[in-house]
Structure formats: structure tokens, C-alpha cells
Short mmCIF file of C-alpha atoms in Angstrom, two decimals:
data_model
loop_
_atom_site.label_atom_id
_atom_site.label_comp_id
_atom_site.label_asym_id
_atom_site.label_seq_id
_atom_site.Cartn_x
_atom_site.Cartn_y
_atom_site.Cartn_z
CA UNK Y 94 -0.13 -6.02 20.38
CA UNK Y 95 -2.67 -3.99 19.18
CA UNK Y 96 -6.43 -4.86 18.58
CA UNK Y 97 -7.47 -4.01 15.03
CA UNK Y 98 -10.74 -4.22 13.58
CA UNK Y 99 -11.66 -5.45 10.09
CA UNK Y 100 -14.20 -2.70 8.55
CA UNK Y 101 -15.10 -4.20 5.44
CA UNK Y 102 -13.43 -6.78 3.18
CA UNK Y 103 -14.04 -7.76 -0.81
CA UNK Y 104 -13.47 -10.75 -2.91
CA UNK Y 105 -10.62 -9.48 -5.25
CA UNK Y 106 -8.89 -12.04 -8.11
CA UNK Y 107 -9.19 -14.91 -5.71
CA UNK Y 108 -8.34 -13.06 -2.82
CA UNK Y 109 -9.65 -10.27 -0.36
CA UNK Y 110 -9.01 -6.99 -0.40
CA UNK Y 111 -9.31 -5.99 3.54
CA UNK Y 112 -9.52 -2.76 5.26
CA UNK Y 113 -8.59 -2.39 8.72
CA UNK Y 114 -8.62 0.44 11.82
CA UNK Y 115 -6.81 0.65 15.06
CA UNK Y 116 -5.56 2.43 18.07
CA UNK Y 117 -2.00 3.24 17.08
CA UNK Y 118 -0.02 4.13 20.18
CA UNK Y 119 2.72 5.38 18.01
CA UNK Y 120 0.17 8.49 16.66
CA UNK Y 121 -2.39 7.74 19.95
CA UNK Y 122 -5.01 8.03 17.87
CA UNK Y 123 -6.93 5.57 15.09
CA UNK Y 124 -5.26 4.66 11.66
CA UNK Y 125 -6.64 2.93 9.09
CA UNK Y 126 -4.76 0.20 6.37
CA UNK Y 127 -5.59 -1.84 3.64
CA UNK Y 128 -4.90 -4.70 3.19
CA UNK Y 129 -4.86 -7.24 0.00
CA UNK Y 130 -4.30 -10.98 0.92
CA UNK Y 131 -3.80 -13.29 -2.23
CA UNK Y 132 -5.48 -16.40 -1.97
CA UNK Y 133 -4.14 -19.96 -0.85
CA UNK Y 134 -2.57 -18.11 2.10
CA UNK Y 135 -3.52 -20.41 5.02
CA UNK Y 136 -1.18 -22.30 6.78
CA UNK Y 137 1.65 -20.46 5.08
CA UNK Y 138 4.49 -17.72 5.43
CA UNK Y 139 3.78 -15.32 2.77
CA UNK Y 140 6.25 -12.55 1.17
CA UNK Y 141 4.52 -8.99 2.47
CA UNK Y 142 5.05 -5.73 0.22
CA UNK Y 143 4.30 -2.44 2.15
CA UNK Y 144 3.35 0.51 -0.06
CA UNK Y 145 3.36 4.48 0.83
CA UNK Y 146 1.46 6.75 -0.93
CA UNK Y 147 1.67 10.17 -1.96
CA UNK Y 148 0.52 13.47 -0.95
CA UNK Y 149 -3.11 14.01 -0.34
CA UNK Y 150 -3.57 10.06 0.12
CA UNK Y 151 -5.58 7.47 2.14
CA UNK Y 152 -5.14 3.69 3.09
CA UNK Y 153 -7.80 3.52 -0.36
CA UNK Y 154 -5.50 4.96 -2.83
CA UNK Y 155 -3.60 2.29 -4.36
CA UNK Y 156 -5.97 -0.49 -3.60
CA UNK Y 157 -8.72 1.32 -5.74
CA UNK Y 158 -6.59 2.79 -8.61
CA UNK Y 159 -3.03 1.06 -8.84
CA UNK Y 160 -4.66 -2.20 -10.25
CA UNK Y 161 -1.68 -4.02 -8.37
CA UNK Y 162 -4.10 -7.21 -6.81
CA UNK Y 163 -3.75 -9.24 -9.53
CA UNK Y 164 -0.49 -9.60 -9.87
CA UNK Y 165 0.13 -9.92 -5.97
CA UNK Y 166 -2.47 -12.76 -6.26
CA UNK Y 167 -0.27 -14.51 -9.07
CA UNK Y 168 2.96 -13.79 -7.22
CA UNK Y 169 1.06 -14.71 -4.03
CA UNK Y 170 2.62 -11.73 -2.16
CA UNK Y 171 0.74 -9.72 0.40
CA UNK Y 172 0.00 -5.94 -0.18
CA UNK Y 173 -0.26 -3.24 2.95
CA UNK Y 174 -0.87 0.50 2.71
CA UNK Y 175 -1.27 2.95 5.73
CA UNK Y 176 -2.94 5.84 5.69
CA UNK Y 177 -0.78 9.51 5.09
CA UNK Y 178 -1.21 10.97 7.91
CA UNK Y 179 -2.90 10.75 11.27
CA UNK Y 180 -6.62 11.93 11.09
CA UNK Y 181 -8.68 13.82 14.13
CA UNK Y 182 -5.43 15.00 15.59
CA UNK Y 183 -7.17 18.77 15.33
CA UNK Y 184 -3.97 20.83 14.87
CA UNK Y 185 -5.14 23.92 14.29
CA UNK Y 186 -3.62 24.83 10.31
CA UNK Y 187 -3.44 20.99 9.55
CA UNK Y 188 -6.22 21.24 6.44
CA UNK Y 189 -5.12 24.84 5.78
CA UNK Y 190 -2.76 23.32 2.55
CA UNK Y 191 -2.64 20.09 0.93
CA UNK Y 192 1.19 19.66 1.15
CA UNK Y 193 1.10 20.03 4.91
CA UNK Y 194 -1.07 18.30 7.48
CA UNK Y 195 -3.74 16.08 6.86
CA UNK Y 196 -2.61 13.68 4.03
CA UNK Y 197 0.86 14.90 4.38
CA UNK Y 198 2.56 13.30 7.35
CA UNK Y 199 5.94 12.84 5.24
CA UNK Y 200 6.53 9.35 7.18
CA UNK Y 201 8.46 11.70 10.38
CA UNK Y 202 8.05 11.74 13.52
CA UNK Y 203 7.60 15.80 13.82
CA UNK Y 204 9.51 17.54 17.11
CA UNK Y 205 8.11 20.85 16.68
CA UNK Y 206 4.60 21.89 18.76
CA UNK Y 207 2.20 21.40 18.03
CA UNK Y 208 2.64 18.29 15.64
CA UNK Y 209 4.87 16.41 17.76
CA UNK Y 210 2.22 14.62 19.51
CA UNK Y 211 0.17 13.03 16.60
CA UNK Y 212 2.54 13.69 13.49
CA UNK Y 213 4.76 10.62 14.47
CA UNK Y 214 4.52 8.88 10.71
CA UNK Y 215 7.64 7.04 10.78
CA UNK Y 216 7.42 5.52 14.19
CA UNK Y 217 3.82 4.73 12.85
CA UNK Y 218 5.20 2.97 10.16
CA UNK Y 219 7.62 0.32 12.60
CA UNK Y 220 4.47 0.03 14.61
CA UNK Y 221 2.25 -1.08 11.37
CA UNK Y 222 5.50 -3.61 10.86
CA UNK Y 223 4.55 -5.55 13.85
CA UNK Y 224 1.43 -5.22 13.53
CA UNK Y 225 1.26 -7.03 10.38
CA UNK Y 226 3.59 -9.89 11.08
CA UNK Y 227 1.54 -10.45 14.27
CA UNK Y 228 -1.64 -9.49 12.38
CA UNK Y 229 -1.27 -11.32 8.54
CA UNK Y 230 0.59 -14.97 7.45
CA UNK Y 231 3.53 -12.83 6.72
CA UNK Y 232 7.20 -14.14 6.78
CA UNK Y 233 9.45 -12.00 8.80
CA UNK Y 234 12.50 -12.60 6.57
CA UNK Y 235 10.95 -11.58 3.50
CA UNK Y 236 9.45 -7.73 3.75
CA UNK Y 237 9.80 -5.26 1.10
CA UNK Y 238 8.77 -1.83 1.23
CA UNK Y 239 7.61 0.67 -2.00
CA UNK Y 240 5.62 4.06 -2.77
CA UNK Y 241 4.75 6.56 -4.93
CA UNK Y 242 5.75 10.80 -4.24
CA UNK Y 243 5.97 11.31 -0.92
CA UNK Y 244 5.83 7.60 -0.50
CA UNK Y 245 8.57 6.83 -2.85
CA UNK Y 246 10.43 8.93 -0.25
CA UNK Y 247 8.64 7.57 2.71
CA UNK Y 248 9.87 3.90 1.16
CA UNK Y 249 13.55 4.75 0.61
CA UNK Y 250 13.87 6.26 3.78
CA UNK Y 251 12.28 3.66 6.08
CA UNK Y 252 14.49 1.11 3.98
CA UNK Y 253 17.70 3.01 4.21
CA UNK Y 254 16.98 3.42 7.96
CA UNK Y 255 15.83 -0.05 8.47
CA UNK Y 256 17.57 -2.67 6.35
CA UNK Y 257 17.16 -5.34 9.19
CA UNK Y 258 13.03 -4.81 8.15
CA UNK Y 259 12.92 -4.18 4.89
CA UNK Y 260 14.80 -6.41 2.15
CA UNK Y 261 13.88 -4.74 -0.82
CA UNK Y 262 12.58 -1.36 -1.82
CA UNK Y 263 11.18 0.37 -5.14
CA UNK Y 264 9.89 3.56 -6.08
CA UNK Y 265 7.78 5.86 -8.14
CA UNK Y 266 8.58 8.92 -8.70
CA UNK Y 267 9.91 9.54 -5.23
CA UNK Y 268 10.36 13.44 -3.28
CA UNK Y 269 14.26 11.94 -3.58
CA UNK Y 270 16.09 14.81 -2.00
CA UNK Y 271 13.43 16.74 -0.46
CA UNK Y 272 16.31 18.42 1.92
CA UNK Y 273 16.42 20.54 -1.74
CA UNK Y 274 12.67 20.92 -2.95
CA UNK Y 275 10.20 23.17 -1.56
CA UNK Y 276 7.50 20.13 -0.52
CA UNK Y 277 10.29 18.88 1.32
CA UNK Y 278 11.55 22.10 2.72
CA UNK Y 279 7.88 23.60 3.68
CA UNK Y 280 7.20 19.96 5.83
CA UNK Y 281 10.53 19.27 7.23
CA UNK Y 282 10.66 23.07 8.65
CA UNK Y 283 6.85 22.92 10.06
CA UNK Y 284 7.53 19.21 11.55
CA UNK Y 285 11.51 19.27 12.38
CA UNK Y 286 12.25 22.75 13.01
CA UNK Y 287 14.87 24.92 11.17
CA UNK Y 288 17.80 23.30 12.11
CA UNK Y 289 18.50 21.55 8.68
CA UNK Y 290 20.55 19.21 10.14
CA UNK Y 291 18.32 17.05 11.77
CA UNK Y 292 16.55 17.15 8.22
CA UNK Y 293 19.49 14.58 6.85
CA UNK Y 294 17.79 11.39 8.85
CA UNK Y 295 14.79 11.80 6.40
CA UNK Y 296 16.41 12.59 3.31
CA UNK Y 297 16.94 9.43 0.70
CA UNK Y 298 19.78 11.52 -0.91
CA UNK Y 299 21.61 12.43 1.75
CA UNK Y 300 20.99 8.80 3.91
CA UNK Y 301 22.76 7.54 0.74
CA UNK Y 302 25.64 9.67 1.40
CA UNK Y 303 26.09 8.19 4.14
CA UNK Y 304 26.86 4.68 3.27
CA UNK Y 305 29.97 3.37 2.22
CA UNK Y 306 28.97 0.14 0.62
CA UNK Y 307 25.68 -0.75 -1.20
CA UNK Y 308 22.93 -1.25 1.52
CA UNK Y 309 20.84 -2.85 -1.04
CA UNK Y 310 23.23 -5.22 -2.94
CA UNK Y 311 20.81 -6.79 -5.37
CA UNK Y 312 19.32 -3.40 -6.54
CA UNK Y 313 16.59 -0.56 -6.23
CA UNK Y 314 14.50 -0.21 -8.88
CA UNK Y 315 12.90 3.93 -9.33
CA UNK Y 316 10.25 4.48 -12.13
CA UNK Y 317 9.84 8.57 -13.20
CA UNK Y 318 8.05 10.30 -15.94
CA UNK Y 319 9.50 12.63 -17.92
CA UNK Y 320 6.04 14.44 -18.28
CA UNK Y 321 6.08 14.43 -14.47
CA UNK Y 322 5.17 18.27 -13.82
CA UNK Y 323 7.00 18.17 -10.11
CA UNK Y 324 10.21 16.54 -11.40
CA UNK Y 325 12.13 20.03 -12.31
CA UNK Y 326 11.26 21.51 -8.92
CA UNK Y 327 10.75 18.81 -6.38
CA UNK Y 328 11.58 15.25 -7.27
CA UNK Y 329 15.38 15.50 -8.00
CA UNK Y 330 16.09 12.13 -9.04
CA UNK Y 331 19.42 12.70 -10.36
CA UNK Y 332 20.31 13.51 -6.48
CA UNK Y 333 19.67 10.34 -5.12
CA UNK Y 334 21.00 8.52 -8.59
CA UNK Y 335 24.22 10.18 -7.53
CA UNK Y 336 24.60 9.28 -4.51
CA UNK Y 337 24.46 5.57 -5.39
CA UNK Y 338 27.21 5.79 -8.17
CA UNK Y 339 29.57 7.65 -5.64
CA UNK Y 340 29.24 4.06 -3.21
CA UNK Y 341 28.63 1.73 -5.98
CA UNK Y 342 24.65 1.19 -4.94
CA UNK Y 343 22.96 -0.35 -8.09
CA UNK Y 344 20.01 1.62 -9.06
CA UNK Y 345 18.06 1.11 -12.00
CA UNK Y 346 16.33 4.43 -12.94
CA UNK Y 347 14.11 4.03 -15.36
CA UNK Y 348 12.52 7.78 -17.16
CA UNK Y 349 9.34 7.25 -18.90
CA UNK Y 350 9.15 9.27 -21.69
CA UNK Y 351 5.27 11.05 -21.95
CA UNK Y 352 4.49 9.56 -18.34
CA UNK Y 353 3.00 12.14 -16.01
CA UNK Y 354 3.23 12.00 -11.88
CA UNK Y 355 -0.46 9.72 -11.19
CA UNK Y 356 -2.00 6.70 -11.31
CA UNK Y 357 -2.21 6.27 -14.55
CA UNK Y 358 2.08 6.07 -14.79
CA UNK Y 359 1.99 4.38 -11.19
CA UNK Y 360 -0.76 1.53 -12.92
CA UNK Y 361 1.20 1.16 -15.69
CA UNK Y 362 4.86 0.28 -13.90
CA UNK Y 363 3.12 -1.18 -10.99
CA UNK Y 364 3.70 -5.07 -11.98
CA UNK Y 365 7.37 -4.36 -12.73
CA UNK Y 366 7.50 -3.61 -9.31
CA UNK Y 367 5.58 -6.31 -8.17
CA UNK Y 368 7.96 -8.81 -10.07
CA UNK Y 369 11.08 -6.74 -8.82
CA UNK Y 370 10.36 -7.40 -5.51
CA UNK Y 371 8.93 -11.30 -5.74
CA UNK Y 372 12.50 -11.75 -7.25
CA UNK Y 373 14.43 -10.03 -4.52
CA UNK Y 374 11.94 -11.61 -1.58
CA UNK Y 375 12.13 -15.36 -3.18
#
């Protein structure tokens, strides 16, 4: 198993907020995650909550502005956020736009050159798994798995792929079809080439599609502002809400009215989330 080293840690409601590097073999390089450990965890199996963030992201992101730690300390439920991307992989173009590169890893494992060799995100993700359950007093049986943007598709997609992993999943504001949007269309061409159909294996929408009964019996829960400036052009929601009614998924969509696409509407949601997921994890 991997070595990781603590880099710094902080007393947080009764807890510690952690933050952690090391060598990922998935990405062969160094990633960084946080992690927030609620207190009275010692000599017990604790529920573990991954979250994804969004676009232009770090391992800091939701720690520092979701406000999520005291509620995971009430719940007592572990919290775990990678990084976005790897970092020092030195593609040449990978800082040239924020939507593509560095902070934008789109949780796939990229088969064009030159990104193939770093820009492995989702087999990152399964490594990070492991690493935790190895790493943390986390319970095997009771994983869930949530994010925001990019992460909200980064979440449904690892779930969808990985049910055996991950037993419940949640999501703000998620890239839901990204097959369709340009985000989605601009990363999945750079990392996976221009044959669209090997696109389908990361799309929420169309992994959906492919099921014939609910994967996720007892519900997904998807928080999205209706002041959200990306959802005409790049969210599509109602995508991925149709695909569950056509196999009888139950979704519960909720559309904030005057809610906008950042922290703020993530901060504000964030302990519904919390609370979805204690329920579904036991």
C-alpha cells in the first residue's frame, strides 16, 4: 500500500481536519487529499463520504469553504477529497485554459498522448479507495461518494461504474451529460480522442441508459440552482433526470430557485447531503 505523509493537521469541531500527500502509482506522480476525521473515532469502523470537486479545484476546496465538518462530526462520518487533477505532470498546454489540464482532470483516465501517462483521474480515484480503508477507521461496507460540477459528474460516474464501492451518491450541480456540453466535449476529445463512443463510459446520462433496473434503489439526491449561469449550456440536468424515469431510478432533483453554481449554494445544501447519506450508510 502506499506510504502517505500527513502535512499538516487542525483541531476542527472536535475533530481534525488532516491533509495528506503521496506517491500515487495510478498518476506516478504525488497527490494530495484532505482529510476530516470526526472525533471519538478510535477503535471503531466509521461511515467514509468521498467528495469531488469542481473545475479549477484542490484537495483545500471544500474543507475551507463548504462548512461540511460540523455536521460530519455530529453524524460521525468521515470526509475525503482528492485533488482535480495531477500536478507537475508538465504537459505542455496543461495551464493554457482552466477547463482543461491542471484542475481539470474530469475523473478519466485520458488515452490520447500526451495525457495518457499522468491524466489517469479515475483509476486515481479506486487507488485513493484503498488507500483510505487501509489508511483511515473506515468501514468497507459503508462508502458513499458526492461532488460538486465536474465532481458531481466525477461522483455519479465512479458510483454508476462502481456500485460494489460506493453505496450511496449525491450531487451538486453536476456536468450530468457532458457527452452534450462543451466542458464535457472540449475534455473528453483532448483526453479520449474523437471517437465519441468511448465517451459513453464517463457520461452519468448515458451510464444511466444503460441500466435496466435502479442501481441505486434507495435514491440519489442532485441539488441545482436555477441562477446557476452553466446550467443552460453545460449542466443538463434534465438529461440524466430522464434517464432515471425511463428505468424507474429514484432521483430527487431538487432546483433552487436564486441559487448560483459556488460555494455559497454548495454551503448551503451541504448538510442535506450529509444527512442523505448518514441515512443511506446507517
Amino acid at each position: 500500500m502506499t506510504m502517505s505523509e500527513l502535512l499538516n493537521q487542525h483541531a476542527c469541531f472536535s475533530g481534525e481536519q488532516r491533509f495528506y500527500q503521496h506517491d500515487s502509482s495510478a498518476i506516478g506522480l504525488p497527490m494530495k487529499f484532505s482529510v476530516y476525521l470526526p472525533p471519538d473515532a478510535a477503535g471503531k469502523k466509521l461511515p467514509v463520504l468521498f467528495y469531488l470537486a469542481g473545475l479549477t479545484c484542490t484537495e483545500e476546496t471544500f474543507m475551507t469553504k463548504a462548512g461540511a465538518q460540523r455536521v460530519a462530526s455530529e453524524l460521525g462520518i468521515i470526509l475525503v477529497a482528492p485533488d482535480t487533477s495531477p500536478r507537475g505532470a508538465n504537459v505542455p498546454g496543461e495551464t493554457d485554459s482552466w477547463d482543461f489540464g491542471v484542475g481539470a482532470g474530469f475523473y478519466l483516465d485520458a488515452t490520447e498522448a500526451p495525457w495518457s501517462t499522468h491524466y489517469r483521474m479515475h483509476s486515481y480515484l479506486l487507488e485513493l479507495h484503498a488507500l483510505v480503508l487501509d489508511l483511515l477507521p473506515a468501514d468497507p461496507a459503508r462508502v458513499g461518494i458526492f461532488g460538486h460540477s465536474m465532481g458531481g459528474h466525477g461522483a455519479l460516474v465512479m458510483a454508476l461504474r462502481h456500485p460494489e464501492l460506493f453505496r450511496s451518491v449525491s450531487a451538486f450541480a453536476p456536468i450530468a451529460a457532458p457527452s452534450r456540453c462543451p466542458w464535457g466535449v472540449k475534455a473528453f476529445g483532448g483526453y479520449l480522442g474523437p471517437d465519441e463512443s468511448t465517451w459513453q463510459q464517463y457520461d452519468a446520462s448515458a451510464l444511466m441508459a444503460r441500466h435496466e433496473t435502479a442501481p441505486f434503489p434507495a435514491g440519489i439526491l442532485i441539488d441545482q440552482g436555477l441562477a446557476d449561469k452553466f446550467l443552460p449550456e453545460q449542466l443538463r440536468p434534465e438529461a440524466f433526470e430522464g434517464a432515471c424515469a425511463r428505468i424507474g431510478q429514484p432521483l430527487t432533483l431538487r432546483r433552487q430557485q436564486g441559487y448560483d453554481h459556488g460555494y455559497y449554494f454548495v454551503s448551503t445544501f451541504v448538510e442535506d447531503h450529509l444527512r442523505f447519506h448518514a441515512r443511506q450508510l446507517g
